[in-house]
PDB file of C-alpha atoms in Angstrom:
ATOM      1  CA  ARG A 254      69.568  17.187 -73.260  1.00 80.00           C
ATOM      2  CA  SER A 255      72.034  14.402 -72.461  1.00 92.00           C
ATOM      3  CA  ALA A 256      72.424  13.746 -68.744  1.00 97.00           C
ATOM      4  CA  VAL A 257      74.658  10.692 -69.137  1.00 98.00           C
ATOM      5  CA  VAL A 258      76.485   9.415 -72.209  1.00 98.00           C
ATOM      6  CA  LEU A 259      77.863   5.891 -71.876  1.00 98.00           C
ATOM      7  CA  PRO A 260      80.588   4.051 -73.795  1.00 96.00           C
ATOM      8  CA  GLY A 261      79.147   2.868 -77.079  1.00 93.00           C
ATOM      9  CA  GLY A 262      77.137   6.080 -77.421  1.00 92.00           C
ATOM     10  CA  ARG A 263      74.092   5.124 -75.353  1.00 96.00           C
ATOM     11  CA  VAL A 264      72.445   8.292 -74.002  1.00 97.00           C
ATOM     12  CA  LEU A 265      70.166   8.922 -71.031  1.00 98.00           C
ATOM     13  CA  ASP A 266      68.343  12.223 -71.001  1.00 97.00           C
ATOM     14  CA  ARG A 267      67.408  13.956 -67.754  1.00 97.00           C
ATOM     15  CA  GLY A 268      63.979  12.335 -67.616  1.00 97.00           C
ATOM     16  CA  GLN A 269      65.414   8.848 -68.072  1.00 98.00           C
ATOM     17  CA  LEU A 270      68.043   9.462 -65.404  1.00 98.00           C
ATOM     18  CA  ARG A 271      65.385  10.790 -63.024  1.00 98.00           C
ATOM     19  CA  THR A 272      63.243   7.683 -63.605  1.00 98.00           C
ATOM     20  CA  ARG A 273      66.178   5.426 -62.727  1.00 98.00           C
ATOM     21  CA  VAL A 274      66.969   7.435 -59.596  1.00 98.00           C
ATOM     22  CA  ILE A 275      63.357   7.329 -58.387  1.00 98.00           C
ATOM     23  CA  ALA A 276      63.182   3.572 -59.019  1.00 97.00           C
ATOM     24  CA  ALA A 277      66.413   2.985 -57.078  1.00 98.00           C
ATOM     25  CA  ALA A 278      65.293   5.243 -54.210  1.00 98.00           C
ATOM     26  CA  ALA A 279      62.151   3.113 -53.840  1.00 97.00           C
ATOM     27  CA  HIS A 280      64.395   0.274 -52.633  1.00 97.00           C
ATOM     28  CA  LEU A 281      65.532   2.364 -49.645  1.00 97.00           C
ATOM     29  CA  PRO A 282      63.654   2.581 -46.328  1.00 96.00           C
ATOM     30  CA  ASP A 283      61.458   5.609 -45.797  1.00 96.00           C
ATOM     31  CA  ALA A 284      63.616   8.340 -44.265  1.00 96.00           C
ATOM     32  CA  ALA A 285      60.620   9.337 -42.126  1.00 95.00           C
ATOM     33  CA  ASP A 286      61.171   6.071 -40.217  1.00 94.00           C
ATOM     34  CA  GLY A 287      64.782   7.001 -39.551  1.00 95.00           C
ATOM     35  CA  ARG A 288      67.597   8.129 -41.808  1.00 97.00           C
ATOM     36  CA  ARG A 289      70.130   5.472 -42.711  1.00 97.00           C
ATOM     37  CA  LEU A 290      73.863   5.616 -43.357  1.00 98.00           C
ATOM     38  CA  VAL A 291      74.305   4.173 -46.841  1.00 98.00           C
ATOM     39  CA  HIS A 292      77.659   2.974 -48.135  1.00 98.00           C
ATOM     40  CA  VAL A 293      78.053   3.970 -51.781  1.00 98.00           C
ATOM     41  CA  PRO A 294      81.238   2.640 -53.416  1.00 97.00           C
ATOM     42  CA  LEU A 295      81.174   5.265 -56.154  1.00 97.00           C
ATOM     43  CA  SER A 296      82.761   3.824 -59.266  1.00 97.00           C
ATOM     44  CA  ARG A 297      82.470   5.493 -62.643  1.00 98.00           C
ATOM     45  CA  ASP A 298      79.492   3.497 -63.911  1.00 97.00           C
ATOM     46  CA  LEU A 299      75.790   4.141 -64.278  1.00 98.00           C
ATOM     47  CA  ASP A 300      74.500   1.948 -61.438  1.00 98.00           C
ATOM     48  CA  ALA A 301      76.847   3.606 -58.933  1.00 98.00           C
ATOM     49  CA  VAL A 302      75.892   7.119 -60.048  1.00 98.00           C
ATOM     50  CA  VAL A 303      72.195   6.266 -59.847  1.00 98.00           C
ATOM     51  CA  ALA A 304      72.664   4.810 -56.361  1.00 98.00           C
ATOM     52  CA  HIS A 305      74.458   7.956 -55.172  1.00 98.00           C
ATOM     53  CA  LEU A 306      71.729  10.227 -56.509  1.00 98.00           C
ATOM     54  CA  ALA A 307      69.026   7.943 -55.085  1.00 98.00           C
ATOM     55  CA  VAL A 308      70.495   8.229 -51.578  1.00 98.00           C
ATOM     56  CA  LEU A 309      70.416  12.026 -51.839  1.00 97.00           C
ATOM     57  CA  ALA A 310      66.894  12.004 -53.286  1.00 97.00           C
ATOM     58  CA  ALA A 311      65.581   9.690 -50.550  1.00 98.00           C
ATOM     59  CA  GLY A 312      66.957  11.872 -47.750  1.00 97.00           C
ATOM     60  CA  HIS A 313      69.482   9.413 -46.344  1.00 98.00           C
ATOM     61  CA  VAL A 314      73.230   9.960 -45.736  1.00 98.00           C
ATOM     62  CA  GLY A 315      75.765   8.602 -48.188  1.00 98.00           C
ATOM     63  CA  LEU A 316      79.132   7.258 -47.071  1.00 97.00           C
ATOM     64  CA  VAL A 317      80.884   7.725 -50.408  1.00 97.00           C
ATOM     65  CA  THR A 318      84.087   5.740 -50.873  1.00 96.00           C
ATOM     66  CA  ALA A 319      86.309   4.212 -53.504  1.00 94.00           C
ATOM     67  CA  PRO A 320      85.068   0.875 -54.848  1.00 95.00           C
ATOM     68  CA  ASP A 321      87.829  -0.826 -52.820  1.00 93.00           C
ATOM     69  CA  ALA A 322      87.113   0.934 -49.528  1.00 92.00           C
ATOM     70  CA  PRO A 323      89.191  -0.414 -46.640  1.00 88.00           C
ATOM     71  CA  GLN A 324      87.250  -2.825 -44.477  1.00 90.00           C
ATOM     72  CA  ASP A 325      88.347  -1.101 -41.271  1.00 88.00           C
ATOM     73  CA  LEU A 326      86.558   2.074 -42.420  1.00 89.00           C
ATOM     74  CA  LEU A 327      83.341   0.145 -43.004  1.00 91.00           C
ATOM     75  CA  ASP A 328      83.713  -1.741 -39.728  1.00 91.00           C
ATOM     76  CA  ARG A 329      84.167   1.514 -37.861  1.00 89.00           C
ATOM     77  CA  TRP A 330      81.179   3.293 -39.372  1.00 92.00           C
ATOM     78  CA  SER A 331      78.964   0.235 -39.813  1.00 94.00           C
ATOM     79  CA  PRO A 332      76.568   1.458 -42.544  1.00 96.00           C
ATOM     80  CA  ASP A 333      72.915   0.435 -42.333  1.00 97.00           C
ATOM     81  CA  VAL A 334      72.612   0.007 -46.091  1.00 98.00           C
ATOM     82  CA  ARG A 335      75.048  -0.871 -48.866  1.00 98.00           C
ATOM     83  CA  ALA A 336      74.773  -0.050 -52.562  1.00 98.00           C
ATOM     84  CA  THR A 337      75.279  -3.252 -54.526  1.00 97.00           C
ATOM     85  CA  GLY A 338      76.209  -1.835 -57.925  1.00 94.00           C
ATOM     86  CA  GLU A 339      73.415  -3.881 -59.481  1.00 93.00           C
ATOM     87  CA  GLY A 340      70.466  -2.156 -61.104  1.00 88.00           C
ATOM     88  CA  ALA A 341      67.851  -4.806 -60.282  1.00 92.00           C
ATOM     89  CA  ILE A 342      68.628  -4.858 -56.539  1.00 95.00           C
ATOM     90  CA  PRO A 343      70.486  -1.583 -55.963  1.00 97.00           C
ATOM     91  CA  PHE A 344      70.717  -1.759 -52.144  1.00 98.00           C
ATOM     92  CA  GLU A 345      71.162  -4.282 -49.351  1.00 97.00           C
ATOM     93  CA  VAL A 346      69.343  -3.102 -46.220  1.00 97.00           C
ATOM     94  CA  ASP A 347      70.185  -4.452 -42.764  1.00 94.00           C
ATOM     95  CA  ARG A 348      67.318  -5.744 -40.673  1.00 90.00           C
ATOM     96  CA  GLY A 349      66.048  -3.556 -37.866  1.00 87.00           C
ATOM     97  CA  GLY A 350      66.029   0.193 -37.542  1.00 88.00           C
ATOM     98  CA  PRO A 351      68.800   2.720 -38.145  1.00 94.00           C
ATOM     99  CA  ARG A 352      71.887   2.381 -35.942  1.00 92.00           C
ATOM    100  CA  HIS A 353      73.133   5.952 -36.207  1.00 94.00           C
ATOM    101  CA  LEU A 354      71.978   9.322 -34.924  1.00 93.00           C
ATOM    102  CA  LEU A 355      72.482  11.510 -38.001  1.00 95.00           C
ATOM    103  CA  HIS A 356      72.252  15.294 -38.014  1.00 95.00           C
ATOM    104  CA  ASP A 357      69.277  16.608 -39.958  1.00 95.00           C
ATOM    105  CA  ASP A 358      71.530  18.653 -42.282  1.00 96.00           C
ATOM    106  CA  LEU A 359      74.000  15.862 -43.032  1.00 97.00           C
ATOM    107  CA  ALA A 360      73.925  14.522 -46.601  1.00 97.00           C
ATOM    108  CA  LEU A 361      77.339  12.985 -47.324  1.00 97.00           C
ATOM    109  CA  LEU A 362      80.412  11.631 -45.600  1.00 96.00           C
ATOM    110  CA  LEU A 363      83.372  11.794 -47.955  1.00 92.00           C
ATOM    111  CA  PRO A 364      86.854  10.454 -47.134  1.00 85.00           C
ATOM    112  CA  THR A 365      89.814  12.744 -47.712  1.00 75.00           C
ATOM    113  CA  SER A 366      92.823  11.511 -49.662  1.00 63.00           C
ATOM    114  CA  GLY A 367      95.049  11.362 -46.607  1.00 59.00           C
ATOM    115  CA  SER A 368      97.810  13.149 -48.501  1.00 58.00           C
ATOM    116  CA  THR A 369      98.530  15.411 -45.514  1.00 56.00           C
ATOM    117  CA  GLY A 370      98.042  12.793 -42.802  1.00 58.00           C
ATOM    118  CA  SER A 371      95.664   9.977 -41.961  1.00 64.00           C
ATOM    119  CA  PRO A 372      92.430  10.014 -44.000  1.00 64.00           C
ATOM    120  CA  LYS A 373      89.468  11.804 -42.444  1.00 78.00           C
ATOM    121  CA  LEU A 374      85.771  11.846 -43.187  1.00 88.00           C
ATOM    122  CA  VAL A 375      84.378  15.186 -44.304  1.00 91.00           C
ATOM    123  CA  ARG A 376      80.802  16.059 -43.385  1.00 94.00           C
ATOM    124  CA  LEU A 377      78.808  17.692 -46.171  1.00 96.00           C
ATOM    125  CA  SER A 378      75.391  19.210 -45.616  1.00 96.00           C
ATOM    126  CA  ARG A 379      72.634  18.976 -48.188  1.00 95.00           C
ATOM    127  CA  GLU A 380      72.620  22.753 -48.628  1.00 96.00           C
ATOM    128  CA  GLY A 381      76.414  22.778 -48.800  1.00 95.00           C
ATOM    129  CA  VAL A 382      76.489  20.221 -51.604  1.00 95.00           C
ATOM    130  CA  LEU A 383      73.890  22.156 -53.575  1.00 96.00           C
ATOM    131  CA  SER A 384      75.473  25.565 -52.942  1.00 96.00           C
ATOM    132  CA  ASN A 385      78.901  24.236 -53.923  1.00 94.00           C
ATOM    133  CA  ALA A 386      77.555  22.812 -57.173  1.00 96.00           C
ATOM    134  CA  ARG A 387      75.756  26.052 -58.039  1.00 96.00           C
ATOM    135  CA  ALA A 388      78.816  28.170 -57.190  1.00 95.00           C
ATOM    136  CA  ILE A 389      81.076  26.022 -59.381  1.00 94.00           C
ATOM    137  CA  ALA A 390      78.611  26.157 -62.271  1.00 95.00           C
ATOM    138  CA  ALA A 391      78.346  29.944 -61.966  1.00 95.00           C
ATOM    139  CA  SER A 392      82.070  30.631 -61.549  1.00 93.00           C
ATOM    140  CA  LEU A 393      83.044  28.436 -64.498  1.00 93.00           C
ATOM    141  CA  GLY A 394      80.190  29.654 -66.673  1.00 94.00           C
ATOM    142  CA  LEU A 395      78.842  26.148 -67.202  1.00 96.00           C
ATOM    143  CA  ARG A 396      75.986  26.001 -69.673  1.00 95.00           C
ATOM    144  CA  GLU A 397      72.953  23.874 -70.243  1.00 95.00           C
ATOM    145  CA  GLY A 398      74.128  21.208 -72.642  1.00 93.00           C
ATOM    146  CA  ASP A 399      77.753  21.178 -71.484  1.00 97.00           C
ATOM    147  CA  VAL A 400      79.084  17.623 -71.189  1.00 98.00           C
ATOM    148  CA  ALA A 401      82.032  16.779 -68.911  1.00 98.00           C
ATOM    149  CA  LEU A 402      84.272  13.763 -69.310  1.00 98.00           C
ATOM    150  CA  THR A 403      84.717  11.736 -66.102  1.00 98.00           C
ATOM    151  CA  THR A 404      88.499  11.870 -66.117  1.00 96.00           C
ATOM    152  CA  LEU A 405      88.710  11.672 -62.312  1.00 95.00           C
ATOM    153  CA  PRO A 406      87.380   9.238 -59.698  1.00 95.00           C
ATOM    154  CA  LEU A 407      83.903  10.244 -58.557  1.00 96.00           C
ATOM    155  CA  HIS A 408      84.674   9.455 -54.917  1.00 94.00           C
ATOM    156  CA  TYR A 409      87.240  12.294 -54.934  1.00 90.00           C
ATOM    157  CA  CYS A 410      85.826  15.685 -53.981  1.00 90.00           C
ATOM    158  CA  PHE A 411      86.784  17.196 -57.357  1.00 92.00           C
ATOM    159  CA  GLY A 412      85.339  14.321 -59.367  1.00 95.00           C
ATOM    160  CA  LEU A 413      82.125  14.376 -57.340  1.00 96.00           C
ATOM    161  CA  SER A 414      81.815  18.151 -57.716  1.00 95.00           C
ATOM    162  CA  VAL A 415      81.988  17.694 -61.496  1.00 96.00           C
ATOM    163  CA  LEU A 416      78.992  15.342 -61.400  1.00 97.00           C
ATOM    164  CA  HIS A 417      76.977  17.657 -59.144  1.00 97.00           C
ATOM    165  CA  SER A 418      77.776  20.907 -60.984  1.00 97.00           C
ATOM    166  CA  GLN A 419      77.017  19.402 -64.390  1.00 97.00           C
ATOM    167  CA  LEU A 420      73.605  18.188 -63.283  1.00 97.00           C
ATOM    168  CA  VAL A 421      72.792  21.474 -61.541  1.00 97.00           C
ATOM    169  CA  CYS A 422      73.541  23.538 -64.653  1.00 96.00           C
ATOM    170  CA  GLY A 423      71.472  21.318 -66.937  1.00 96.00           C
ATOM    171  CA  GLY A 424      74.482  19.604 -68.451  1.00 97.00           C
ATOM    172  CA  GLY A 425      75.652  16.021 -68.390  1.00 98.00           C
ATOM    173  CA  ILE A 426      78.587  13.677 -68.100  1.00 98.00           C
ATOM    174  CA  ALA A 427      80.321  11.294 -70.471  1.00 98.00           C
ATOM    175  CA  LEU A 428      80.706   8.376 -68.065  1.00 98.00           C
ATOM    176  CA  THR A 429      83.819   6.247 -68.385  1.00 98.00           C
ATOM    177  CA  ASP A 430      86.453   4.745 -66.130  1.00 97.00           C
ATOM    178  CA  ALA A 431      89.016   4.671 -68.924  1.00 97.00           C
ATOM    179  CA  SER A 432      92.351   6.369 -68.310  1.00 96.00           C
ATOM    180  CA  VAL A 433      93.025   9.658 -70.074  1.00 96.00           C
ATOM    181  CA  THR A 434      95.778   7.798 -71.932  1.00 94.00           C
ATOM    182  CA  ASP A 435      93.242   5.298 -73.292  1.00 96.00           C
ATOM    183  CA  PRO A 436      91.940   6.197 -76.772  1.00 95.00           C
ATOM    184  CA  ALA A 437      88.545   4.800 -75.704  1.00 96.00           C
ATOM    185  CA  ALA A 438      88.058   7.781 -73.378  1.00 97.00           C
ATOM    186  CA  TRP A 439      88.535  10.191 -76.277  1.00 97.00           C
ATOM    187  CA  ASP A 440      86.350   8.161 -78.621  1.00 97.00           C
ATOM    188  CA  LEU A 441      83.572   8.676 -76.067  1.00 97.00           C
ATOM    189  CA  ALA A 442      84.499  12.356 -75.719  1.00 97.00           C
ATOM    190  CA  ARG A 443      84.009  12.886 -79.440  1.00 97.00           C
ATOM    191  CA  THR A 444      80.785  10.852 -79.523  1.00 96.00           C
ATOM    192  CA  ALA A 445      79.371  12.823 -76.583  1.00 97.00           C
ATOM    193  CA  ASP A 446      80.557  16.248 -77.830  1.00 97.00           C
ATOM    194  CA  VAL A 447      82.433  16.748 -74.567  1.00 97.00           C
ATOM    195  CA  SER A 448      82.936  20.437 -73.818  1.00 96.00           C
ATOM    196  CA  VAL A 449      84.463  20.225 -70.319  1.00 96.00           C
ATOM    197  CA  VAL A 450      87.530  18.211 -69.323  1.00 96.00           C
ATOM    198  CA  PRO A 451      88.388  18.245 -65.592  1.00 95.00           C
ATOM    199  CA  ALA A 452      92.021  17.661 -64.703  1.00 93.00           C
ATOM    200  CA  VAL A 453      94.576  17.618 -61.945  1.00 91.00           C
ATOM    201  CA  PRO A 454      98.243  18.405 -62.672  1.00 89.00           C
ATOM    202  CA  HIS A 455      99.008  14.706 -63.138  1.00 90.00           C
ATOM    203  CA  THR A 456      96.249  14.456 -65.762  1.00 92.00           C
ATOM    204  CA  LEU A 457      97.757  17.303 -67.748  1.00 89.00           C
ATOM    205  CA  ARG A 458     101.218  15.770 -67.548  1.00 88.00           C
ATOM    206  CA  LEU A 459      99.853  12.497 -68.915  1.00 91.00           C
ATOM    207  CA  LEU A 460      98.294  14.434 -71.794  1.00 91.00           C
ATOM    208  CA  GLU A 461     101.356  16.604 -72.426  1.00 86.00           C
ATOM    209  CA  HIS A 462     102.632  14.563 -75.369  1.00 86.00           C
ATOM    210  CA  THR A 463      99.255  13.687 -76.877  1.00 91.00           C
ATOM    211  CA  ASP A 464      96.892  15.659 -79.093  1.00 91.00           C
ATOM    212  CA  HIS A 465      93.700  14.522 -77.332  1.00 93.00           C
ATOM    213  CA  LEU A 466      92.799  17.970 -76.015  1.00 91.00           C
ATOM    214  CA  ASP A 467      93.918  19.709 -79.196  1.00 88.00           C
ATOM    215  CA  THR A 468      91.774  17.572 -81.497  1.00 89.00           C
ATOM    216  CA  LEU A 469      88.525  17.619 -79.516  1.00 94.00           C
ATOM    217  CA  PRO A 470      86.479  20.150 -81.495  1.00 93.00           C
ATOM    218  CA  SER A 471      83.700  20.549 -78.914  1.00 95.00           C
ATOM    219  CA  LEU A 472      86.109  21.333 -76.056  1.00 95.00           C
ATOM    220  CA  ARG A 473      85.333  24.635 -74.323  1.00 93.00           C
ATOM    221  CA  LEU A 474      86.798  24.367 -70.820  1.00 93.00           C
ATOM    222  CA  VAL A 475      89.642  22.591 -69.099  1.00 91.00           C
ATOM    223  CA  THR A 476      89.074  22.861 -65.353  1.00 90.00           C
ATOM    224  CA  GLN A 477      91.956  22.143 -63.013  1.00 88.00           C
ATOM    225  CA  ALA A 478      92.292  21.506 -59.291  1.00 86.00           C
ATOM    226  CA  GLY A 479      94.420  19.386 -57.004  1.00 79.00           C
ATOM    227  CA  GLY A 480      97.403  21.732 -56.847  1.00 75.00           C
ATOM    228  CA  GLY A 481      98.457  24.866 -58.646  1.00 72.00           C
ATOM    229  CA  LEU A 482      99.961  25.082 -62.116  1.00 69.00           C
ATOM    230  CA  PRO A 483     102.667  27.654 -62.817  1.00 69.00           C
ATOM    231  CA  ALA A 484     101.237  30.624 -64.730  1.00 73.00           C
ATOM    232  CA  GLU A 485     103.706  30.036 -67.557  1.00 73.00           C
ATOM    233  CA  GLU A 486     102.436  26.489 -68.000  1.00 70.00           C
ATOM    234  CA  VAL A 487      98.843  27.733 -68.162  1.00 69.00           C
ATOM    235  CA  ARG A 488      99.796  30.292 -70.826  1.00 71.00           C
ATOM    236  CA  ARG A 489     101.751  27.705 -72.803  1.00 70.00           C
ATOM    237  CA  ARG A 490      98.842  25.275 -72.861  1.00 66.00           C
ATOM    238  CA  GLY A 491      96.409  28.024 -73.852  1.00 67.00           C
ATOM    239  CA  ASP A 492      98.690  29.250 -76.655  1.00 69.00           C
ATOM    240  CA  ARG A 493      99.083  25.704 -77.954  1.00 64.00           C
ATOM    241  CA  ARG A 494      95.326  25.202 -78.057  1.00 60.00           C
ATOM    242  CA  ARG A 495      94.727  28.551 -79.763  1.00 64.00           C
ATOM    243  CA  ARG A 496      97.256  27.776 -82.468  1.00 59.00           C
ATOM    244  CA  ARG A 497      95.631  24.425 -83.045  1.00 56.00           C
ATOM    245  CA  THR A 498      92.080  25.751 -83.147  1.00 53.00           C
ATOM    246  CA  GLN A 499      93.043  28.555 -85.524  1.00 52.00           C
ATOM    247  CA  ALA A 500      94.496  25.957 -87.853  1.00 46.00           C
ATOM    248  CA  MET A 501      91.247  23.986 -87.577  1.00 43.00           C
ATOM    249  CA  ALA A 502      89.131  27.155 -87.962  1.00 41.00           C
ATOM    250  CA  ALA A 503      87.423  26.255 -84.688  1.00 46.00           C
ATOM    251  CA  ALA A 504      86.453  28.327 -81.684  1.00 46.00           C
ATOM    252  CA  ALA A 505      89.172  28.938 -79.137  1.00 36.00           C
ATOM    253  CA  THR A 506      89.017  27.031 -75.882  1.00 44.00           C
ATOM    254  CA  LEU A 507      89.074  28.842 -72.576  1.00 43.00           C
ATOM    255  CA  VAL A 508      91.354  27.183 -70.032  1.00 41.00           C
ATOM    256  CA  VAL A 509      90.105  27.746 -66.488  1.00 44.00           C
ATOM    257  CA  VAL A 510      92.330  27.045 -63.515  1.00 38.00           C
ATOM    258  CA  GLY A 511      90.601  26.735 -60.166  1.00 44.00           C
ATOM    259  CA  VAL A 512      90.698  24.865 -56.920  1.00 40.00           C
ATOM    260  CA  ILE A 513      87.534  23.039 -55.980  1.00 42.00           C
ATOM    261  CA  GLY A 514      87.260  21.666 -52.457  1.00 47.00           C
ATOM    262  CA  THR A 515      84.764  19.775 -50.397  1.00 43.00           C
ATOM    263  CA  GLY A 516      83.379  22.746 -48.520  1.00 40.00           C
ATOM    264  CA  GLY A 517      82.986  20.550 -45.469  1.00 36.00           C
ATOM    265  CA  MET A 518      84.490  19.937 -42.046  1.00 30.00           C
ATOM    266  CA  ALA A 519      86.863  17.117 -41.193  1.00 29.00           C
ATOM    267  CA  LEU A 520      85.798  14.708 -38.476  1.00 32.00           C
ATOM    268  CA  GLY A 521      88.567  14.537 -35.911  1.00 27.00           C
ATOM    269  CA  GLY A 522      90.076  11.538 -34.217  1.00 26.00           C
ATOM    270  CA  MET A 523      90.245   9.287 -37.264  1.00 23.00           C
TER     271      MET A 523
END
């Protein structure tokens, strides 16, 4: 089964992805000697995804941010380790022991968007991350072999939940940072037999006057978060897809609308 499909059609199965994660985790200090806060600028590329999974596997705490994280955030939280984005040397580790007292259950710190005020960091427990991924996979009926297109930034809670839920269900991701308006994203979607396309309302508006969703024969689910869609718009999009798939003699696509959150608690005073 494909765990990651890259532009150009290169495929990593679950065993190959696991091998990369284990190799990257070996570059981290032993968590038994003190858990570290690891900055992971989570771009939509293989080295960043491997680094994120390696931090979780090694038992440390990931500070997951955009690739261009503001320096004041990093100065304030002063991570012990930084992911480099380079496969050969995946982490830079500060000398000395860990500088932070980290709760045993803590797995991730994830910035909020700041859309309703100043950005906060959300604390996510290891069990919370896993439970959230399993709940999403179950509620959406994700299947082993489903492949999701990375249409959203992975440092956003929705984008990150797509990665986690796909891996938990035995599926995979088609990994690209191309815009949904870029034909390259849909070339990869067809190559990877993408069956799940995550979206926010803005994504769907960008796709409104294209046929990308209508002409993707493997598409099974469109999952949506980041604000509600009017029921009439949901029905209209579903009717459009059904008409198209009937003309193509293909299976109808189920459009699922849901809101997927972080499941965490905001840290105050930021």
